Short mmCIF file of N, CA and C in Angstrom, two decimals:
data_model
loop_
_atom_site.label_atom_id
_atom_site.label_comp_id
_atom_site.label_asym_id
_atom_site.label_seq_id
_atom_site.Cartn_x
_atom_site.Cartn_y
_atom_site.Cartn_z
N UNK A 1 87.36 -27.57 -19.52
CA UNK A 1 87.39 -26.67 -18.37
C UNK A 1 86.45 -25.48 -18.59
N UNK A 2 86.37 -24.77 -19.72
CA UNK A 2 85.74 -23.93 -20.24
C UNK A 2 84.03 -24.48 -19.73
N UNK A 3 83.38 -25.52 -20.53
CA UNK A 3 81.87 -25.78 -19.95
C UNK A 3 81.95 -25.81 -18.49
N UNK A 4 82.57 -26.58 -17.57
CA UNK A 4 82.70 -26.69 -16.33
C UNK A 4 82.78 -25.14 -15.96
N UNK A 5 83.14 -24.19 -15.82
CA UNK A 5 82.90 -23.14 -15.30
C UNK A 5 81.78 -22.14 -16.08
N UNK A 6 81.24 -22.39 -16.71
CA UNK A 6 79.94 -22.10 -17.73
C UNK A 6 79.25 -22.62 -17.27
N UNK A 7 78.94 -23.70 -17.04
CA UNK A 7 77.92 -24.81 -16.39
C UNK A 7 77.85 -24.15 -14.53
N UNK A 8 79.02 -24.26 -14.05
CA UNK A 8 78.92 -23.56 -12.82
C UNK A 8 78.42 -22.35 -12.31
N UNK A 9 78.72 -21.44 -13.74
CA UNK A 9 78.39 -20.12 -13.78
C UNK A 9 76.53 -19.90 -13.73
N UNK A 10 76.49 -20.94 -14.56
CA UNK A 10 74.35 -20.82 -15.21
C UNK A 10 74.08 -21.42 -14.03
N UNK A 11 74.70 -22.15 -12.84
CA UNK A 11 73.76 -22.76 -11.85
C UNK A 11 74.10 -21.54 -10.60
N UNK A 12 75.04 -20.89 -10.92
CA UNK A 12 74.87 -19.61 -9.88
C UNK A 12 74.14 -18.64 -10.30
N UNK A 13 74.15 -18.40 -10.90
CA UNK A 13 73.41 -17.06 -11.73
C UNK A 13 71.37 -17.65 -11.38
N UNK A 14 71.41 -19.11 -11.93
CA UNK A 14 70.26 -19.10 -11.52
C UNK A 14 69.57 -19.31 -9.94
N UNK A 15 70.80 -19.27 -9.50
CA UNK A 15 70.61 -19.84 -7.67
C UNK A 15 69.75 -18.03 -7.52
N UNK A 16 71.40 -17.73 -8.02
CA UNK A 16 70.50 -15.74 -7.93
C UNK A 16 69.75 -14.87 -8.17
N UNK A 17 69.39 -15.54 -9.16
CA UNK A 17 67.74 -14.88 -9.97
C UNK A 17 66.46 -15.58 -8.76
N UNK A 18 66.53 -16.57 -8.66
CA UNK A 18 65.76 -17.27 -7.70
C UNK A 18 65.81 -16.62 -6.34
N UNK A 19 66.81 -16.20 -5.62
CA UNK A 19 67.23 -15.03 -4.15
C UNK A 19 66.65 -13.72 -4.94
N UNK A 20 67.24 -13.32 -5.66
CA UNK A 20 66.81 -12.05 -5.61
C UNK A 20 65.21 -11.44 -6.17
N UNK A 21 64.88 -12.48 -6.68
CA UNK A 21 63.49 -12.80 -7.18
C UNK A 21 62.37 -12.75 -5.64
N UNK A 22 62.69 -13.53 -4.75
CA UNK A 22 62.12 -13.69 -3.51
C UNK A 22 62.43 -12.66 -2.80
N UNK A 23 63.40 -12.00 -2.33
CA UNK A 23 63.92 -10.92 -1.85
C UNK A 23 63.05 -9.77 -2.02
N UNK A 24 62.81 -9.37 -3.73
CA UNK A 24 62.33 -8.49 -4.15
C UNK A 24 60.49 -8.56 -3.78
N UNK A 25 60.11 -9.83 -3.89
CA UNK A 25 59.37 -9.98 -3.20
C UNK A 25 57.97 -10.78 -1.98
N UNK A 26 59.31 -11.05 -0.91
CA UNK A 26 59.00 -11.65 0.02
C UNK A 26 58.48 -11.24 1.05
N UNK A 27 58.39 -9.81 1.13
CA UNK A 27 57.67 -8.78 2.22
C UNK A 27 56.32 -8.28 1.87
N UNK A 28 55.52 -9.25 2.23
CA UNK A 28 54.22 -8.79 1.99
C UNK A 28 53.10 -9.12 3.00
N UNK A 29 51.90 -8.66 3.16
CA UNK A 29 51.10 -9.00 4.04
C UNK A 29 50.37 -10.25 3.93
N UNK A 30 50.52 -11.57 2.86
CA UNK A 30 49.74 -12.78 2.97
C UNK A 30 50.76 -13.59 3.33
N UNK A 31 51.54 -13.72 3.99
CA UNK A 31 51.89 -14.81 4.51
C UNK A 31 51.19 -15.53 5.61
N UNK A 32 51.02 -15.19 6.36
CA UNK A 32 50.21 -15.08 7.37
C UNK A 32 48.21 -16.14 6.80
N UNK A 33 48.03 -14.98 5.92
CA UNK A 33 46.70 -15.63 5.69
C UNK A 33 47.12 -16.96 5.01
N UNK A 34 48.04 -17.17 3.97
CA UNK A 34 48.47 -18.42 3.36
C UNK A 34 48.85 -19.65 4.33
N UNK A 35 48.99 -19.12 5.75
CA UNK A 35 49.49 -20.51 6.75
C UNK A 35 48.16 -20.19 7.56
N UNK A 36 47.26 -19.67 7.46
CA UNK A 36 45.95 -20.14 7.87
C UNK A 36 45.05 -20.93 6.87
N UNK A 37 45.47 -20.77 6.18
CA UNK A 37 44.50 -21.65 4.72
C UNK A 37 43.77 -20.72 4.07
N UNK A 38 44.18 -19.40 3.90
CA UNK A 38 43.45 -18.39 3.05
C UNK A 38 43.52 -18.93 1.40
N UNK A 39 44.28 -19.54 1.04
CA UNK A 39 44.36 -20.22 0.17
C UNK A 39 43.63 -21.38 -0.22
N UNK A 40 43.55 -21.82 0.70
CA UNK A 40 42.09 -23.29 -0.04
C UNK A 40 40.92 -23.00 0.21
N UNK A 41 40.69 -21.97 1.11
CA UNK A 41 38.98 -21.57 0.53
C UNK A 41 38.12 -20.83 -0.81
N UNK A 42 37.17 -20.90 -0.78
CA UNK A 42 37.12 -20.65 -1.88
C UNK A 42 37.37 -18.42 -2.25
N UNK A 43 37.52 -18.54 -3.45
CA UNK A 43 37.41 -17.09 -3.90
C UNK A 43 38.93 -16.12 -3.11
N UNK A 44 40.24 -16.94 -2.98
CA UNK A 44 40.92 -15.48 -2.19
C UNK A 44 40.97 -14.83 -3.08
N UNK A 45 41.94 -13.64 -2.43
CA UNK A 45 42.14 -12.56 -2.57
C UNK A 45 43.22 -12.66 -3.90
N UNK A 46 42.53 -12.20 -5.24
CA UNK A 46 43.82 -12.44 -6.52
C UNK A 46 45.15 -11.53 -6.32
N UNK A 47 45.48 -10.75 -5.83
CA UNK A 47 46.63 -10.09 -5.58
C UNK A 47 47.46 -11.50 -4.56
N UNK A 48 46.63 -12.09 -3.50
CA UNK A 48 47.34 -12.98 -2.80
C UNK A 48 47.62 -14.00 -4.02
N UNK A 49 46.57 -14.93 -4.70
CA UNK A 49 46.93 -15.94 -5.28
C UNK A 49 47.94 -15.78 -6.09
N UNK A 50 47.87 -14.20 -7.09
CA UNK A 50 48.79 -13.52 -7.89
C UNK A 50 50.85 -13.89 -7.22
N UNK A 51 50.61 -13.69 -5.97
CA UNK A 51 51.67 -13.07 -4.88
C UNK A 51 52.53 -14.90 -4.61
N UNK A 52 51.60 -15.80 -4.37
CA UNK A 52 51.69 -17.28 -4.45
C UNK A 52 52.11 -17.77 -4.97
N UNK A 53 51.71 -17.51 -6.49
CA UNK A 53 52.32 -18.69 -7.84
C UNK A 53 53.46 -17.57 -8.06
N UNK A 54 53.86 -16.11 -7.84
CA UNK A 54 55.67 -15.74 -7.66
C UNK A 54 56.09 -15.93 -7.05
N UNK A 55 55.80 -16.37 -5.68
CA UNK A 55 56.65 -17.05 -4.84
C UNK A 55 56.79 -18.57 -4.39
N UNK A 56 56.02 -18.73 -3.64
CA UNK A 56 56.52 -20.72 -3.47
C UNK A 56 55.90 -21.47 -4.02
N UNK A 57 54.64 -20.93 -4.76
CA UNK A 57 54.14 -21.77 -5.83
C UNK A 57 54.47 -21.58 -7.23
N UNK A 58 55.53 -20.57 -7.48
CA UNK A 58 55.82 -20.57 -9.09
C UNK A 58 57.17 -21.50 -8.83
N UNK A 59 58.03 -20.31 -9.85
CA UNK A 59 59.47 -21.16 -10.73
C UNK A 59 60.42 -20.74 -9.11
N UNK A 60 60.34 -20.30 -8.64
CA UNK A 60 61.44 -19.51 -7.38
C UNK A 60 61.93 -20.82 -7.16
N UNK A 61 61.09 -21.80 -6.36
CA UNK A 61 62.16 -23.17 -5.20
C UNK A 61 62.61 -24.13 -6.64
N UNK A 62 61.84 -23.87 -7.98
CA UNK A 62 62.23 -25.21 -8.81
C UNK A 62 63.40 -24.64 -9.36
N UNK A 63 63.41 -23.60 -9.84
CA UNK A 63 65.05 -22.47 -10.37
C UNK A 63 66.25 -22.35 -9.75
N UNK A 64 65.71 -22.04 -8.55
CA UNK A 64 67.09 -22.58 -6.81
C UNK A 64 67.56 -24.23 -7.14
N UNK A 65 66.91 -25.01 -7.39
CA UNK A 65 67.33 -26.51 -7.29
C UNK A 65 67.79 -26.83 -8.09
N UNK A 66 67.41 -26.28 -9.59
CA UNK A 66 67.82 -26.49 -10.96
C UNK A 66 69.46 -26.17 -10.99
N UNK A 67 69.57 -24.75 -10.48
CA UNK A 67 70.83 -23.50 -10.41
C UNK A 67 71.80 -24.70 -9.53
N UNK A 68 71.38 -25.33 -7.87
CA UNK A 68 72.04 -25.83 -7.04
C UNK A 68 71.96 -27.61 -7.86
N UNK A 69 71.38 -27.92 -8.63
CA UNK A 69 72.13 -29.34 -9.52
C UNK A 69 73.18 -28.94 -10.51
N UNK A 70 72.92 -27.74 -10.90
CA UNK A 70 74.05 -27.31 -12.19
C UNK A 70 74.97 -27.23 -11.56
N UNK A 71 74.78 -26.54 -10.72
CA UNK A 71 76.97 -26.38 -9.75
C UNK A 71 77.01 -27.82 -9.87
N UNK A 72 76.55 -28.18 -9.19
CA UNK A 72 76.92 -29.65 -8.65
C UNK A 72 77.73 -30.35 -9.95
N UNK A 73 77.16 -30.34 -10.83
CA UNK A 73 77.30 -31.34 -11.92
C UNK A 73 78.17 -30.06 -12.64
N UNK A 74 78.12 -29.71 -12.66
CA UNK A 74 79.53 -28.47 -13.09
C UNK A 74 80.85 -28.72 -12.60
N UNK A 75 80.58 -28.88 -11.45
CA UNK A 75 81.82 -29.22 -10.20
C UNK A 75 82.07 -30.38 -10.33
N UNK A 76 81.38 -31.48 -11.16
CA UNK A 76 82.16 -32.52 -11.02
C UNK A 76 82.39 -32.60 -12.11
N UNK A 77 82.75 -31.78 -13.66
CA UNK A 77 83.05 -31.70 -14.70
C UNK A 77 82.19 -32.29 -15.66
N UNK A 78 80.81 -32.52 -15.35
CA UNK A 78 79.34 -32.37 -15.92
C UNK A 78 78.96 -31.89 -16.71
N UNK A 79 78.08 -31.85 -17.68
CA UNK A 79 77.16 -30.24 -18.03
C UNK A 79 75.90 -30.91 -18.62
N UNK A 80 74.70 -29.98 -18.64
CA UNK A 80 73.60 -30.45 -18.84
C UNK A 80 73.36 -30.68 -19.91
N UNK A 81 72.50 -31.25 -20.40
CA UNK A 81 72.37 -31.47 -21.86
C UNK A 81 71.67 -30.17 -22.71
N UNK A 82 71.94 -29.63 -24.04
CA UNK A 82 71.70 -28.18 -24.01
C UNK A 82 70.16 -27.77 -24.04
N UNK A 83 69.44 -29.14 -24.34
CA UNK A 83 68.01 -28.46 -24.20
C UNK A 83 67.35 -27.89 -23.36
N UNK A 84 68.46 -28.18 -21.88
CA UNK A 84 68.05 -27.55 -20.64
C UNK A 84 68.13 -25.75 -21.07
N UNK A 85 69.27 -25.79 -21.44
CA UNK A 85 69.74 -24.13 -21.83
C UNK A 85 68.54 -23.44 -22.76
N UNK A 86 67.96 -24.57 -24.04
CA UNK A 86 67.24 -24.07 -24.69
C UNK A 86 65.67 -23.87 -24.24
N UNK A 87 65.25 -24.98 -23.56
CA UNK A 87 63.93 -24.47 -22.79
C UNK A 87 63.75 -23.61 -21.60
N UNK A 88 64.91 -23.15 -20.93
CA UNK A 88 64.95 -22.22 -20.13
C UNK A 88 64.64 -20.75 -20.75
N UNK A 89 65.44 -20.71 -21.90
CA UNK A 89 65.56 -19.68 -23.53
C UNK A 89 64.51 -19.17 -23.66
N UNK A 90 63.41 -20.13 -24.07
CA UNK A 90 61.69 -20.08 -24.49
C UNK A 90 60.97 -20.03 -23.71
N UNK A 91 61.43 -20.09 -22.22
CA UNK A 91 60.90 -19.65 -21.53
C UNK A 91 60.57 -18.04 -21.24
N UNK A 92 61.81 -17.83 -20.79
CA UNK A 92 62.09 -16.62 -20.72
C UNK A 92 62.21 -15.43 -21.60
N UNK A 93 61.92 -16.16 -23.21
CA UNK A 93 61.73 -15.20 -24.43
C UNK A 93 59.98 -15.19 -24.41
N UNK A 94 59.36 -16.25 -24.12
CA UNK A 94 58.03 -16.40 -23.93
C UNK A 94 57.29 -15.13 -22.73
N UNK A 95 57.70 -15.41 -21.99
CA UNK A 95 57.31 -14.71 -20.44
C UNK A 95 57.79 -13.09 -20.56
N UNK A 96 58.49 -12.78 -21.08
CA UNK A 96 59.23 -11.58 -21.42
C UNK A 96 57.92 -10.99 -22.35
N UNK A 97 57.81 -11.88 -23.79
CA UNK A 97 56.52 -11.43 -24.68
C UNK A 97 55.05 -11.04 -24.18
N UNK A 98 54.84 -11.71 -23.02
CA UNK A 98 53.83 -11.69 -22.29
C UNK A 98 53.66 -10.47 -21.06
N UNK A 99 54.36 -10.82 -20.65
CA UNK A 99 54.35 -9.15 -19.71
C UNK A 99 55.59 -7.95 -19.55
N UNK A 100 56.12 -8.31 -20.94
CA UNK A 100 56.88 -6.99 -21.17
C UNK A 100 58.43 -6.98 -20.38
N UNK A 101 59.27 -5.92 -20.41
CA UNK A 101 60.54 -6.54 -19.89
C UNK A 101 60.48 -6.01 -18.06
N UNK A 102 60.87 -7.20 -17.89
CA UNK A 102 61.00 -7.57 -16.22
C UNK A 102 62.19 -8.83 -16.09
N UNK A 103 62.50 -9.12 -15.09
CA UNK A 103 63.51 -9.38 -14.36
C UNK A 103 63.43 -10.92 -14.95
N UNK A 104 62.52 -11.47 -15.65
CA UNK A 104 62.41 -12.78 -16.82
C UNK A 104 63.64 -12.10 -17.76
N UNK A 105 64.30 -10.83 -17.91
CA UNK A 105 65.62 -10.92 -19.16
C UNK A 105 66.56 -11.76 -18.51
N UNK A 106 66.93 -11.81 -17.05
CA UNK A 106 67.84 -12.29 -16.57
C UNK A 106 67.85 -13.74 -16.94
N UNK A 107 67.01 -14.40 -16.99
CA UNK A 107 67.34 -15.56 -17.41
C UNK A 107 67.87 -16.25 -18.69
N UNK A 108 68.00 -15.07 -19.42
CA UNK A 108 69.14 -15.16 -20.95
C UNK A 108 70.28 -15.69 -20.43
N UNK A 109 70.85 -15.31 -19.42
CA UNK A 109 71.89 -14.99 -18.71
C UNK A 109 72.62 -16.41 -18.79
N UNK A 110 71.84 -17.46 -17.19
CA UNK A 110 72.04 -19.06 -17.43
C UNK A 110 72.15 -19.67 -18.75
N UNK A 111 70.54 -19.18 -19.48
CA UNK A 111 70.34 -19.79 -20.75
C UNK A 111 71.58 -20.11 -21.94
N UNK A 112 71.82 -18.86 -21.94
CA UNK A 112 73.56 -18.77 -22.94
C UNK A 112 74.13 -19.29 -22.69
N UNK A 113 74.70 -19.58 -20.85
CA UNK A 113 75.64 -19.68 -20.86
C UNK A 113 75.42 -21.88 -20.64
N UNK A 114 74.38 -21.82 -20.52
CA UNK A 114 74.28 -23.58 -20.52
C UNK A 114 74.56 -23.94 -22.46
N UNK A 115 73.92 -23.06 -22.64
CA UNK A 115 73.50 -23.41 -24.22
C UNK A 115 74.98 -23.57 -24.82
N UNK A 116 75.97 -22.44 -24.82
CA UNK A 116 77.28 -22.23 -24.82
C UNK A 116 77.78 -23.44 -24.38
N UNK A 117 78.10 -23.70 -22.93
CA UNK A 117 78.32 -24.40 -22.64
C UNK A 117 78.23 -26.13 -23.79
N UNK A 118 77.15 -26.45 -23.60
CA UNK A 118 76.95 -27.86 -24.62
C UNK A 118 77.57 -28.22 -25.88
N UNK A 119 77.17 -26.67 -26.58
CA UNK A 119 78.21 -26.53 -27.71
C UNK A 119 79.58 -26.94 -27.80
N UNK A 120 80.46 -26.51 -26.85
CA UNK A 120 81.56 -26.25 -26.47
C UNK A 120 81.92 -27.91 -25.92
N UNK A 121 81.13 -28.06 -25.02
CA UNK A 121 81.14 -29.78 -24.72
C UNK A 121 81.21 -30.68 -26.26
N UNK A 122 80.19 -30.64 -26.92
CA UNK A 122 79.81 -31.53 -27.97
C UNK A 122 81.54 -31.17 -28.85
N UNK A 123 81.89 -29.99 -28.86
CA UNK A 123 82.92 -29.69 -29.71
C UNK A 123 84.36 -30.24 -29.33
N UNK A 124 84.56 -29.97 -28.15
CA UNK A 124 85.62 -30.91 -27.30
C UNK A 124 85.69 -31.94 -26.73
N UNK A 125 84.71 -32.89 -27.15
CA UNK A 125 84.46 -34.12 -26.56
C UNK A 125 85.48 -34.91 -26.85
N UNK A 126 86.00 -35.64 -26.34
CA UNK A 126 87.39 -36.79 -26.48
C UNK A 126 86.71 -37.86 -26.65
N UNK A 127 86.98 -38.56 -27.28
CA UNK A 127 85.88 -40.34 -27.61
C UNK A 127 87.00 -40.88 -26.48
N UNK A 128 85.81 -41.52 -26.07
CA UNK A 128 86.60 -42.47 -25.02
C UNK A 128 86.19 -44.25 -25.88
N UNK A 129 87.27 -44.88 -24.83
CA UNK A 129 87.62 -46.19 -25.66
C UNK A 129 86.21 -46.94 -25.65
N UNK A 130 86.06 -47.64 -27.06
CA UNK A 130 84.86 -48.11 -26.71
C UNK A 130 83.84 -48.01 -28.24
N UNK A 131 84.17 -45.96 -27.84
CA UNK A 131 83.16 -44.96 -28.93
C UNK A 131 83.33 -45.70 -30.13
N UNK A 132 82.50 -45.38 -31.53
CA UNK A 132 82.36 -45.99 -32.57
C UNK A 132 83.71 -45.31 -32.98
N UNK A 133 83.71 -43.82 -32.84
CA UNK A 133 84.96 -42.90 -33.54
C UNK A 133 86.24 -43.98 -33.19
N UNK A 134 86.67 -43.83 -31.89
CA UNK A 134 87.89 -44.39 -31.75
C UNK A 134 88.13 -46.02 -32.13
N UNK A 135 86.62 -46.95 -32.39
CA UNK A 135 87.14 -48.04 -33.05
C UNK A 135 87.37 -47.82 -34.21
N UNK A 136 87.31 -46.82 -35.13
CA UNK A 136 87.36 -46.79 -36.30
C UNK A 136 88.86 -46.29 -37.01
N UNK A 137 89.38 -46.26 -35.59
CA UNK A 137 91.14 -45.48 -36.10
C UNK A 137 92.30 -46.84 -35.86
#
């Protein structure tokens, strides 16, 4: 029960880093040029392209989907396998090293708590009939 609401917890938390990530900044003046194709010509504007890969071309829609499979599979007493927890980790210890502390700490947050999570799975696992463990009793 413990991973299941850990697991639930890292796919909300990352639903919310992903909202409040866009939120913070979704009000800007290239939208507009980006649905004219200011974007596939050549040479835009680097503050726009900059503005692009943080919003619908970076991590924002893949972090929302990631966050909205973890409930899911949380909710049905699931959990991810922990390398998810750990490359999220190196991510966000990576990206943090690189441009200093910004709103990349939040993603410790999921990270722990998936990483936690697995642990906690691997530790309470029940062999079901079948497993090598339980033929061996």
């Amino acid at each position: 029960m413990r991973t299941q609401r850990l697991t639930v917890f890292a796919g909300w938390a990352m639903v919310a880093i992903a909202v409040l990530h866009t939120i913070a900044l979704a009000v800007h003046p290239y939208w507009a040029e980006w649905f004219a194709g200011g974007l596939r010509g050549a040479g835009p504007d680097p503050l726009s392209l900059a503005t692009f890969w943080a919003l619908p071309g970076g991590f924002v829609p893949v972090l929302a989907l990631l966050g909205l499979l973890t409930v899911r599979l949380g909710r049905r007493g699931e959990r991810l396998p922990g390398y998810v927890g750990w490359v999220l980790l190196v991510w966000v210890v990576t990206a943090v090293a690189l441009i200093g502390p910004s709103g990349f700490i939040l993603g410790t947050v999921p990270a722990a708590a998936l990483i936690v999570s697995s642990a906690l799975g691997r530790r309470d696992r029940v062999p079901e009939p079948g497993d090598r463990v339980s033929a061996l009793r």
